[in-house]
Backbone as CSV, one residue per row, in Angstrom:
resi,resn,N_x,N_y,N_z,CA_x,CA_y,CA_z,C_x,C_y,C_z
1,UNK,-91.272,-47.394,11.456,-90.790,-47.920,10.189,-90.331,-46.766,9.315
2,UNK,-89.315,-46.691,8.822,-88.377,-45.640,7.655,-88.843,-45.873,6.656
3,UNK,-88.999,-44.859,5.893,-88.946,-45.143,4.733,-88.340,-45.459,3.270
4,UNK,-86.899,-45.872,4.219,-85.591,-46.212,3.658,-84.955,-47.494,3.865
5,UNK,-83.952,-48.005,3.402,-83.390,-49.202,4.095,-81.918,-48.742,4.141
6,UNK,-81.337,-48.572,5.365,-80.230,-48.399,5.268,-79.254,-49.079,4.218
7,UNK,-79.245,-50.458,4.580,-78.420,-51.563,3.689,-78.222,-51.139,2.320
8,UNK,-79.571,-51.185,1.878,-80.203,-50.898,0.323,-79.696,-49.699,0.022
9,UNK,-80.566,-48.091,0.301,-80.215,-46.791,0.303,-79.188,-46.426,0.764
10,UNK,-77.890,-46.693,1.747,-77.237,-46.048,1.684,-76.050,-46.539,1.888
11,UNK,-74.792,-45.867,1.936,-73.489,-46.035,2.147,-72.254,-45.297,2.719
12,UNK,-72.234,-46.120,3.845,-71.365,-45.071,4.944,-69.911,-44.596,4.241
13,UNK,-69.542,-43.480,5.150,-68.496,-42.666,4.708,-67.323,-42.862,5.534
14,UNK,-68.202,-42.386,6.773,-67.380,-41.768,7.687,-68.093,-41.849,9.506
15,UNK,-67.526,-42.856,10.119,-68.184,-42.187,11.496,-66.844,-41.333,12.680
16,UNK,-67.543,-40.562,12.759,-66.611,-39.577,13.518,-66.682,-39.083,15.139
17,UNK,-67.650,-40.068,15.345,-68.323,-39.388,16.728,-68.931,-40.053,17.203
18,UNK,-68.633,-40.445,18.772,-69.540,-41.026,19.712,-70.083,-39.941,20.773
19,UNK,-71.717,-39.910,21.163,-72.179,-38.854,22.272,-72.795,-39.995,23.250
20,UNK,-71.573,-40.088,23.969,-71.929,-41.179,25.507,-72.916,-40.563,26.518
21,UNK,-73.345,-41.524,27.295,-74.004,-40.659,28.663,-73.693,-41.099,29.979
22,UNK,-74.259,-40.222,30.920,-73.453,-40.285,31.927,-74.508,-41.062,33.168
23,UNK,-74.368,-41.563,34.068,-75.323,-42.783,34.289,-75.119,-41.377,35.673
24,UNK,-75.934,-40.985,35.810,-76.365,-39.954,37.004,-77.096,-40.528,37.905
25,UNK,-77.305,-39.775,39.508,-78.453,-40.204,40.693,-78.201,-38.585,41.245
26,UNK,-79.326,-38.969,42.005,-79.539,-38.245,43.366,-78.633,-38.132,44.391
27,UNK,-78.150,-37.189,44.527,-76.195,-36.872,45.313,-76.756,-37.689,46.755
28,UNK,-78.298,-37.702,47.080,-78.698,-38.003,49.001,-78.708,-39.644,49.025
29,UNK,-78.834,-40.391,47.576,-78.568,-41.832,47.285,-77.597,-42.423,48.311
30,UNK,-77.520,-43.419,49.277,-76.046,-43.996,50.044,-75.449,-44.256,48.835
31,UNK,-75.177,-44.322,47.648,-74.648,-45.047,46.757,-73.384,-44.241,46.354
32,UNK,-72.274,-44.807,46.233,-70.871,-44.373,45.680,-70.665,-44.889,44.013
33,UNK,-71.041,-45.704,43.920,-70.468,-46.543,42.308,-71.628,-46.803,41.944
34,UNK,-71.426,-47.285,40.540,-72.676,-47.823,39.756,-72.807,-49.337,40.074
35,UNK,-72.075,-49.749,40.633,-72.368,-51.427,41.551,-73.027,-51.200,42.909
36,UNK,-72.769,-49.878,43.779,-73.471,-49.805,44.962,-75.131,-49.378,44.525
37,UNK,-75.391,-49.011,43.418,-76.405,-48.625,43.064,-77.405,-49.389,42.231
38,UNK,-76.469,-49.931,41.646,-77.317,-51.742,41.019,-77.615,-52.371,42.084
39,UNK,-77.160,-52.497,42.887,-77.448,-53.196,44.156,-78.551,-52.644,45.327
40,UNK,-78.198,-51.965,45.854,-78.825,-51.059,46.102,-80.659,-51.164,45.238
41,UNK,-80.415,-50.817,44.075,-82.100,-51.194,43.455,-82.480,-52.892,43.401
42,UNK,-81.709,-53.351,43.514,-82.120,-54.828,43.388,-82.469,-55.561,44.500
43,UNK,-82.206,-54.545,45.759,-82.689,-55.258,46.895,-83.901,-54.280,47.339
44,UNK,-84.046,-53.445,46.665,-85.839,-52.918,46.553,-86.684,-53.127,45.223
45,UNK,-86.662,-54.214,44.835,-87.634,-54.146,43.576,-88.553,-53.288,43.373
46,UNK,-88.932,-52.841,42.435,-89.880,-51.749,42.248,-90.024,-50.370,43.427
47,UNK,-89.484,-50.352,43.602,-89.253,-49.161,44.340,-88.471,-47.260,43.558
48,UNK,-87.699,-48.172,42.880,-87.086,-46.896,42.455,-87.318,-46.607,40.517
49,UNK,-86.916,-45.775,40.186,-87.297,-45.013,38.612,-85.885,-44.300,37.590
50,UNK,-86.116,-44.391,36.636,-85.416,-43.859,35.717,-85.882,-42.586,34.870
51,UNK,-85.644,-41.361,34.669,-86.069,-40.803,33.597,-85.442,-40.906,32.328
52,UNK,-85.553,-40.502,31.246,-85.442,-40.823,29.887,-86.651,-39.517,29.213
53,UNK,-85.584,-39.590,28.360,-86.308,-37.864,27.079,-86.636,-38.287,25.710
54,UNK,-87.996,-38.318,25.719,-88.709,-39.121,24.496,-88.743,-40.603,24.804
55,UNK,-90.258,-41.182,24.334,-90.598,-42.588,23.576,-89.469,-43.297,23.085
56,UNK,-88.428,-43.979,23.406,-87.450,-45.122,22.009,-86.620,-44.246,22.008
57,UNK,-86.000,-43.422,22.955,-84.373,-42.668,23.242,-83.598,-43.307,22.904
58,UNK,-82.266,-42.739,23.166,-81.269,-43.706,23.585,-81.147,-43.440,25.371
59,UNK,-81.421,-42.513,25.505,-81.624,-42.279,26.989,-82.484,-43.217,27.545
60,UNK,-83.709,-43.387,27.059,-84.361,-44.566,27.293,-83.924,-46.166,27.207
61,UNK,-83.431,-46.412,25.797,-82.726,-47.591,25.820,-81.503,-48.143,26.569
62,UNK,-80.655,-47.043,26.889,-79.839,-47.675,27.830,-79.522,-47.648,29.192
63,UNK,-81.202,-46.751,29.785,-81.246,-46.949,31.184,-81.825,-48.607,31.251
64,UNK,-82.663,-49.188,29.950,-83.546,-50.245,29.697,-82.250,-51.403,29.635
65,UNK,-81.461,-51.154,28.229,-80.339,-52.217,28.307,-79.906,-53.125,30.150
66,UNK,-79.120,-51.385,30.620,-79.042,-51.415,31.879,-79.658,-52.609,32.944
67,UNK,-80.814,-51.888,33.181,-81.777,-53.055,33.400,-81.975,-54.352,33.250
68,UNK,-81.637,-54.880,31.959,-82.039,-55.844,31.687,-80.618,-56.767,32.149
69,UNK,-79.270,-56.384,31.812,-78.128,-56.854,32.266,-78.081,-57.357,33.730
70,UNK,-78.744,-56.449,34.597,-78.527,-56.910,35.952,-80.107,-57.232,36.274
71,UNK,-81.148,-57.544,35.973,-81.974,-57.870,36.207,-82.980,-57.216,37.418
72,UNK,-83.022,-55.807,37.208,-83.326,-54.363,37.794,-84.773,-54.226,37.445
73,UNK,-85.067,-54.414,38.257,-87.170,-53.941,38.698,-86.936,-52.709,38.673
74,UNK,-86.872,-51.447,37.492,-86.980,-50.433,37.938,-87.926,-49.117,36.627
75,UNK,-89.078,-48.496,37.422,-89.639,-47.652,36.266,-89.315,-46.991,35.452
76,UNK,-89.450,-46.970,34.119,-89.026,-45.650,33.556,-90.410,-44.808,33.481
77,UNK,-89.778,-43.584,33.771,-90.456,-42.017,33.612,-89.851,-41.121,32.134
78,UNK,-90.839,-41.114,31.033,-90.341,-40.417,29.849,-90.873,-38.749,30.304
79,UNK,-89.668,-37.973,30.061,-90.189,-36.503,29.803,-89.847,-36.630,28.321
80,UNK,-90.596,-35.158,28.097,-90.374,-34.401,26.981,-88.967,-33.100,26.910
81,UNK,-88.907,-33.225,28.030,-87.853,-31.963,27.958,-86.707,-32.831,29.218
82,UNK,-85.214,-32.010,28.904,-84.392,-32.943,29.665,-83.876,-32.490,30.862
83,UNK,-83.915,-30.995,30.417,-83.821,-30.082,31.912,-84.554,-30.534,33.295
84,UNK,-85.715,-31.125,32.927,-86.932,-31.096,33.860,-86.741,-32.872,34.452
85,UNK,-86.165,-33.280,33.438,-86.033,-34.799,34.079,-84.401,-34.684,34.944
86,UNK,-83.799,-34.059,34.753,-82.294,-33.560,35.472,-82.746,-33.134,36.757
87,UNK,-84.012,-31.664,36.623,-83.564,-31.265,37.942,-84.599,-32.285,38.446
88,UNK,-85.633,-33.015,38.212,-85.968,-34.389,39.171,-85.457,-35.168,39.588
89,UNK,-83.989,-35.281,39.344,-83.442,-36.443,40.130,-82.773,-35.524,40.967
90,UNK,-82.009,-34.324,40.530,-82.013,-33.310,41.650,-82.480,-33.648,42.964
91,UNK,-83.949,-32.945,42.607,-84.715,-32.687,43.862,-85.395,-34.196,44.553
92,UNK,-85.202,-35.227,43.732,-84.970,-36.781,44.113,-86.639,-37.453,43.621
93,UNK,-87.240,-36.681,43.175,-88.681,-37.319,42.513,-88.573,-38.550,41.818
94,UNK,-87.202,-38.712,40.956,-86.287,-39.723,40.088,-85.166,-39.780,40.787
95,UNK,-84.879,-41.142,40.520,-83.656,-41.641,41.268,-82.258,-41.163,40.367
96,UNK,-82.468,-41.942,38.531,-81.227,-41.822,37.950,-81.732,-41.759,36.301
97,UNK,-80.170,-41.675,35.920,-80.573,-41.406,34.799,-79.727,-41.607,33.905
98,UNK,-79.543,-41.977,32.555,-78.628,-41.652,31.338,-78.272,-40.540,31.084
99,UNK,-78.074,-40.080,31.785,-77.763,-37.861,31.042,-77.020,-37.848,29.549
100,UNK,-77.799,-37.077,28.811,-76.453,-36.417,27.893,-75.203,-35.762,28.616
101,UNK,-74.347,-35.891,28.432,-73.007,-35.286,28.852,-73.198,-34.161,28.757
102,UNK,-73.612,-33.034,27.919,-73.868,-31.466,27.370,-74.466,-31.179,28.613
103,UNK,-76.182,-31.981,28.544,-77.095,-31.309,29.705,-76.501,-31.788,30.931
104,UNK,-75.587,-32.180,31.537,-75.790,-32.693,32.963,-74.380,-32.390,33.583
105,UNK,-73.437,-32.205,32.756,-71.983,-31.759,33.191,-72.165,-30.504,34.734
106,UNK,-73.022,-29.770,34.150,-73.093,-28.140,35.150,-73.289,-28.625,36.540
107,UNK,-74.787,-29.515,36.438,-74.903,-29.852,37.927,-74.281,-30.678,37.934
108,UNK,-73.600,-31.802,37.349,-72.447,-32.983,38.400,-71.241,-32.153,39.374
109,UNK,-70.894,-31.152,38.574,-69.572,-29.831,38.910,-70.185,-29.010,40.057
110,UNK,-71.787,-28.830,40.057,-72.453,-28.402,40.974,-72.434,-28.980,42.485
111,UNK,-72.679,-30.373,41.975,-73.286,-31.366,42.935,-74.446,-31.682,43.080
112,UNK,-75.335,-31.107,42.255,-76.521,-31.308,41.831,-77.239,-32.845,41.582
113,UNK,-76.533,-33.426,41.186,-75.972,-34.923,40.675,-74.851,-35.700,40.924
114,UNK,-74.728,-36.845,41.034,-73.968,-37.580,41.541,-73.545,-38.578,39.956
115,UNK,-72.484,-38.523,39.800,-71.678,-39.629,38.513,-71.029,-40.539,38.743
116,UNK,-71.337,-41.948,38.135,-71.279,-43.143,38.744,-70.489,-43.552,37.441
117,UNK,-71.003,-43.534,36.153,-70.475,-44.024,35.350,-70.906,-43.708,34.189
118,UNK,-69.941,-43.825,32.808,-70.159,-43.505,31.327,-70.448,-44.604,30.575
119,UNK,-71.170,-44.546,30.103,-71.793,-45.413,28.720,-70.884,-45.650,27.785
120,UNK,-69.768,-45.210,27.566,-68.564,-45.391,26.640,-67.716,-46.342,27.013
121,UNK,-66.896,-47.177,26.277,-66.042,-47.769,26.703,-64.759,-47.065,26.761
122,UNK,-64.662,-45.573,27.082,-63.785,-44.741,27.475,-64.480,-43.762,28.129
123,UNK,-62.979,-42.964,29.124,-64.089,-42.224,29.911,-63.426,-40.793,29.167
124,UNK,-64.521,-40.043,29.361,-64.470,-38.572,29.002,-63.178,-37.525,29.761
125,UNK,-63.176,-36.807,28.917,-62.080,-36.062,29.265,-62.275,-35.138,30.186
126,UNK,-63.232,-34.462,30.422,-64.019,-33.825,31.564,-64.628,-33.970,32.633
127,UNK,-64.562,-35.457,32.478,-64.825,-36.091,33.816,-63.681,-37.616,34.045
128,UNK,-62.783,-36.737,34.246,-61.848,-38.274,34.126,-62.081,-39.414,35.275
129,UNK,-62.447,-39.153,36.192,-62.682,-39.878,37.060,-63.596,-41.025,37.744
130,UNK,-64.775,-40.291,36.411,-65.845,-41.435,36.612,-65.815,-42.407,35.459
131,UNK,-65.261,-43.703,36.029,-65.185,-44.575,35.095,-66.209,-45.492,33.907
132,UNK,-65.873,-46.405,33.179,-67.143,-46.535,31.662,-67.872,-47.771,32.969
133,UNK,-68.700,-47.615,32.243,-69.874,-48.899,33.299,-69.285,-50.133,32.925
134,UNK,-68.604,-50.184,32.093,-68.156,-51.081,31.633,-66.586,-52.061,32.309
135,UNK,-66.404,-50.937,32.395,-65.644,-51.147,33.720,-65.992,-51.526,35.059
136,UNK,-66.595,-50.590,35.381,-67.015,-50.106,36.739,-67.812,-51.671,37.254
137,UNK,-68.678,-52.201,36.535,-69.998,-52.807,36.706,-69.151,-54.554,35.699
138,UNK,-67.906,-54.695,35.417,-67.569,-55.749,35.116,-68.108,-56.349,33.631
139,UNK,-68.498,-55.372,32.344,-69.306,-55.914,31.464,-68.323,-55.379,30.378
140,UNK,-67.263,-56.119,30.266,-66.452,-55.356,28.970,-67.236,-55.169,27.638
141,UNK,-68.381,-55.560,27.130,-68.946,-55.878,25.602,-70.036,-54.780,26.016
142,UNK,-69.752,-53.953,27.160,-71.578,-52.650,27.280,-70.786,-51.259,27.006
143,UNK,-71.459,-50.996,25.788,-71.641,-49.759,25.403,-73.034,-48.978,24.944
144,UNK,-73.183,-47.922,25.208,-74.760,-47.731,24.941,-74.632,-45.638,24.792
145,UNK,-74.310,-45.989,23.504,-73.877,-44.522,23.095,-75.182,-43.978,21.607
146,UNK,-75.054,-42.811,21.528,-75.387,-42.603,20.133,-74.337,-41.870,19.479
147,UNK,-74.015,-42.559,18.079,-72.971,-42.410,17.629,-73.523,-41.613,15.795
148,UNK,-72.112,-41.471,15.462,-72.620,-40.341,14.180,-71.675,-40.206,12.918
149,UNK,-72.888,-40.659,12.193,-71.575,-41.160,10.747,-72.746,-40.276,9.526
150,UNK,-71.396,-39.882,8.849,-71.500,-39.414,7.583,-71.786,-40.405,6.383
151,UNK,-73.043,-40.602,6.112,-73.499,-41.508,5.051,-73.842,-40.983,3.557
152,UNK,-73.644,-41.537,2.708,-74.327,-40.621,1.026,-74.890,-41.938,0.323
153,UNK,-75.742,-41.678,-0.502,-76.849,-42.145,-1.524,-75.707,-43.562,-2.192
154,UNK,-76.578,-45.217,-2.023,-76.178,-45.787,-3.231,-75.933,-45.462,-4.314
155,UNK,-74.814,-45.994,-4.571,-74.908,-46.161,-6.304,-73.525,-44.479,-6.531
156,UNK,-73.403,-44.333,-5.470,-72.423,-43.162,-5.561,-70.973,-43.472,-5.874
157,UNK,-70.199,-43.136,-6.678,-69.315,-43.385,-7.632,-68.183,-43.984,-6.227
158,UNK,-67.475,-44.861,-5.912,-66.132,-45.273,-5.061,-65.550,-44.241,-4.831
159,UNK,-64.964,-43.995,-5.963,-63.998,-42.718,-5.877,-64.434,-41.354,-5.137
160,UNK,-65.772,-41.143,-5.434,-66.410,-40.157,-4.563,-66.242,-40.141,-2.827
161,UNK,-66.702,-41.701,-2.695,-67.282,-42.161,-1.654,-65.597,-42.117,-0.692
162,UNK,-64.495,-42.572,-1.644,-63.293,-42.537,-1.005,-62.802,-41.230,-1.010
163,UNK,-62.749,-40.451,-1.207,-62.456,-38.704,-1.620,-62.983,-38.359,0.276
164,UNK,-64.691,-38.714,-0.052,-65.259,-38.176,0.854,-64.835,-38.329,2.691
165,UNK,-64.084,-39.704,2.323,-64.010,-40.464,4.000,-62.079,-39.734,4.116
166,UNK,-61.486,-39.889,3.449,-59.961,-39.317,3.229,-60.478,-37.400,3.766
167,UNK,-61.176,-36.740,3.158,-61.744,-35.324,3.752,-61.959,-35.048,5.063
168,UNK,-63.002,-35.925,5.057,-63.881,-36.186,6.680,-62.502,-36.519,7.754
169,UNK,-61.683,-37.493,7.192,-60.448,-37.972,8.277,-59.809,-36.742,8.341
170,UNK,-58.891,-35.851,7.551,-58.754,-34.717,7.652,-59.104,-34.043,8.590
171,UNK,-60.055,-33.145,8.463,-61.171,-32.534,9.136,-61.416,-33.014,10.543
172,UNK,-62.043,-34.129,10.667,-61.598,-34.812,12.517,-60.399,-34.800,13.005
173,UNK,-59.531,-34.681,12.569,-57.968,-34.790,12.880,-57.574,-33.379,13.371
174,UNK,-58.158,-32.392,12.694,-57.642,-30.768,13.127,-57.804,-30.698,15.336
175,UNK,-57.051,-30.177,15.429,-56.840,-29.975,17.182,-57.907,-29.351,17.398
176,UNK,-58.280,-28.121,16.868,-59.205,-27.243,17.335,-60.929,-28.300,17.397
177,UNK,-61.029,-29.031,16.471,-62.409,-29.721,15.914,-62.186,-30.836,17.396
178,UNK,-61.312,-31.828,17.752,-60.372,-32.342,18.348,-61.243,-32.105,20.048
179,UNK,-60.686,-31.021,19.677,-60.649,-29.945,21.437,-61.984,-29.795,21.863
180,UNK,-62.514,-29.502,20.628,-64.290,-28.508,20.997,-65.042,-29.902,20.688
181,UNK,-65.334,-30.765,20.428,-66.006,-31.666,21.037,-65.896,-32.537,22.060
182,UNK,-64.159,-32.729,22.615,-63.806,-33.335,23.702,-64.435,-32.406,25.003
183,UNK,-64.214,-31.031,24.800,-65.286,-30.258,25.866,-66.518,-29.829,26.112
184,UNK,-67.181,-30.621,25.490,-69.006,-30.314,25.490,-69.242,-32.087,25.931
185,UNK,-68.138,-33.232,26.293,-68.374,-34.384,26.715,-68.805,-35.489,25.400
186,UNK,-67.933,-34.757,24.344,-68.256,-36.004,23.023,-66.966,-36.783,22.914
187,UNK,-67.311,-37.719,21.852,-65.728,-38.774,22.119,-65.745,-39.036,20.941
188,UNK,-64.747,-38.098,19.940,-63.679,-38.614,18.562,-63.682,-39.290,18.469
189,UNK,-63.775,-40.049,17.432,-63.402,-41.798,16.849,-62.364,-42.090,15.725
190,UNK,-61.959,-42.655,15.428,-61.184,-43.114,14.507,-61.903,-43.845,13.138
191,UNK,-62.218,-43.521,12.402,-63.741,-44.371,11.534,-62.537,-45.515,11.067
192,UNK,-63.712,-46.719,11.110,-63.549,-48.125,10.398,-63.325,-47.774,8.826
193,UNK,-62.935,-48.435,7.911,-63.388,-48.595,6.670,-64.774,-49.290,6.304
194,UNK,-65.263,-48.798,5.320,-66.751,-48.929,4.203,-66.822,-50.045,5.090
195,UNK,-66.241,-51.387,4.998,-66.552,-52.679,5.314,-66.323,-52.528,7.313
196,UNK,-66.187,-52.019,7.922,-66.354,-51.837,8.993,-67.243,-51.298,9.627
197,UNK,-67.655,-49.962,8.710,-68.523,-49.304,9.426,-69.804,-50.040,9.316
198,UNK,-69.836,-50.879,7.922,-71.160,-52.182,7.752,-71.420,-52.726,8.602
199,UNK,-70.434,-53.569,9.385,-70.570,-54.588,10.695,-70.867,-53.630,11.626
200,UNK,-70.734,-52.584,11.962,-70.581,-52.117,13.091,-71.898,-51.291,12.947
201,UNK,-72.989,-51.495,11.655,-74.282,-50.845,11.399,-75.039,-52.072,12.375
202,UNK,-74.688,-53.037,11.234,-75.528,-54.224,11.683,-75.395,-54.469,13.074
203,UNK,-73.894,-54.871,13.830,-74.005,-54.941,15.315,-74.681,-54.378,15.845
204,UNK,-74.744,-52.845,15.661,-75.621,-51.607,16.347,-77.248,-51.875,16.900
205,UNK,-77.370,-52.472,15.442,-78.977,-52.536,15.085,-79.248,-53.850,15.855
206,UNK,-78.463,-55.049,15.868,-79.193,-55.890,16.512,-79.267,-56.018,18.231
207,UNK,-78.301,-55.290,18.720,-78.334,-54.557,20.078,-79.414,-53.693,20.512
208,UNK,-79.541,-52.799,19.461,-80.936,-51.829,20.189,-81.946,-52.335,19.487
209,UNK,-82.164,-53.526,18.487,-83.480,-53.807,18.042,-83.756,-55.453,19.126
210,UNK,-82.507,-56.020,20.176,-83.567,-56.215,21.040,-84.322,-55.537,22.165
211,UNK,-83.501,-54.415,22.736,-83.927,-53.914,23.416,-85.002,-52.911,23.099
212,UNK,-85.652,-52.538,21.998,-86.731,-52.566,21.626,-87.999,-53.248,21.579
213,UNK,-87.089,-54.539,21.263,-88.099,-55.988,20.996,-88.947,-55.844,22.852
214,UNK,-87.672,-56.165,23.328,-88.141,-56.384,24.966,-89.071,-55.301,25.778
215,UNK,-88.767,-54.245,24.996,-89.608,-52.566,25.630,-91.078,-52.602,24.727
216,UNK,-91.372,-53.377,24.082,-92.619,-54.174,23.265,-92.661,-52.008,21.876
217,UNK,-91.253,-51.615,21.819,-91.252,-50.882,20.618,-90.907,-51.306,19.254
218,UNK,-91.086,-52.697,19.104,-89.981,-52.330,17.497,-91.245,-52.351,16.766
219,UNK,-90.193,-51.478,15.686,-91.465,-51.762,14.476,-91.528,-52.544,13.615
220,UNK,-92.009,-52.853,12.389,-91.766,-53.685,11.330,-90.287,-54.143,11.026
221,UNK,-89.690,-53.395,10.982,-88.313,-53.244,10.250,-86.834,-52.357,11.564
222,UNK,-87.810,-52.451,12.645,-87.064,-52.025,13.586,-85.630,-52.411,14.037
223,UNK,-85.223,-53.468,13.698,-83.865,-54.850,13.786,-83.334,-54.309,12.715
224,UNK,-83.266,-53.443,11.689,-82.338,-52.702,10.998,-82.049,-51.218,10.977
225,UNK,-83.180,-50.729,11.661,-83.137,-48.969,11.551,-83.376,-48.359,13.877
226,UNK,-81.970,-48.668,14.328,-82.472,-48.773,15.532,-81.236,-47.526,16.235
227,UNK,-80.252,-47.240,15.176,-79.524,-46.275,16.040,-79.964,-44.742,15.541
228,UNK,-78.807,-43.773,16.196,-79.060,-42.290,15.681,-78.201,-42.090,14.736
């Protein structure tokens, strides 16, 4: 529980940024796609595992979403550190995983890991080839990103608030800003207006506050305070 209310306390600006992940396995898996691999676990129930970095991730939530879409018997394993849950699916202790794009790019290029599919409903520029799950897996409405907006204090003057999002557009727009997050595996956005980025709070929240509900995490007030 926050000790804030979004709705109440605050008021978006600007979102500028989606950080997708990359739905990783074990390169020794028979599996080619993220459908040979849904499959694949669904005809071993309980047999196979997920890692995830921290309690109520998003790494966690959308190996869980995942799950729940195709109706996947499968464990999650939380580390604390993400290196260590990477090189376990490596060395195959863990089957798969949500990777951050940052941590997991080296070994996919390695072969360390095997890439099936992105959590975005676009695919990354650095990995053009592995398509959004969304695609891949037939679910046009699955996205399962953490995304990143510039918010400031109610009660903050319009004019401010419009100054601030006209800046911010600016600023995302430069090539260089452009470039250097398209190569660390982040994905530019185009921000909604005030009244967009609202719906697109609330949508957010009621997406990961069920999959909370269902992972028996939400908290009091969890169905409004559920993204990053």
């Amino acid at each position: 529980t926050l000790p804030y209310d979004v709705k109440r306390d605050l008021v978006p600006v600007h979102l500028y940024l989606k950080s997708p992940f990359i739905l990783v396995v074990n390169p020794k898996l028979p599996v080619k796609t993220a459908m040979d691999f849904i499959n694949f676990v669904k005809e071993r129930p309980g047999k196979f595992s997920y890692s995830s970095v921290n309690q109520g991730s998003v790494t966690q939530l959308a190996g869980a979403m995942m799950a729940a879409r195709f109706n996947l018997d499968i464990q999650n394993i939380t580390y604390k550190d993400t290196g260590q849950s990477l090189l376990d699916i490596a060395s195959g202790s863990v089957e798969m995983a949500f990777a951050e794009a940052g941590a997991s790019q080296a070994l996919i290029k390695d072969g360390k890991l095997r890439a099936l599919a992105v959590s975005s409903q676009a695919r990354l520029s650095t990995l053009p080839d592995v398509p959004p799950l969304s695609e891949a897996a037939n679910l046009p409405d699955y996205e399962a990103v953490a995304w990143h907006m510039l918010l400031t204090r109610a009660g903050t003057p319009m004019p401010v608030v419009n100054r601030l999002h006209e800046e911010m557009k600016r600023i995302m727009a430069t090539p260089e800003l452009q470039n250097r997050m398209k190569g660390i595996g982040l994905i530019p956005v185009e921000s909604p207006s005030i009244e967009g980025m609202n719906k697109y709070i609330a949508d957010e929240s009621v997406k990961w506050g069920d999959v909370l509900k269902r992972l028996g995490l939400a908290g009091s007030r969890s169905e409004e305070h559920t993204s990053e």
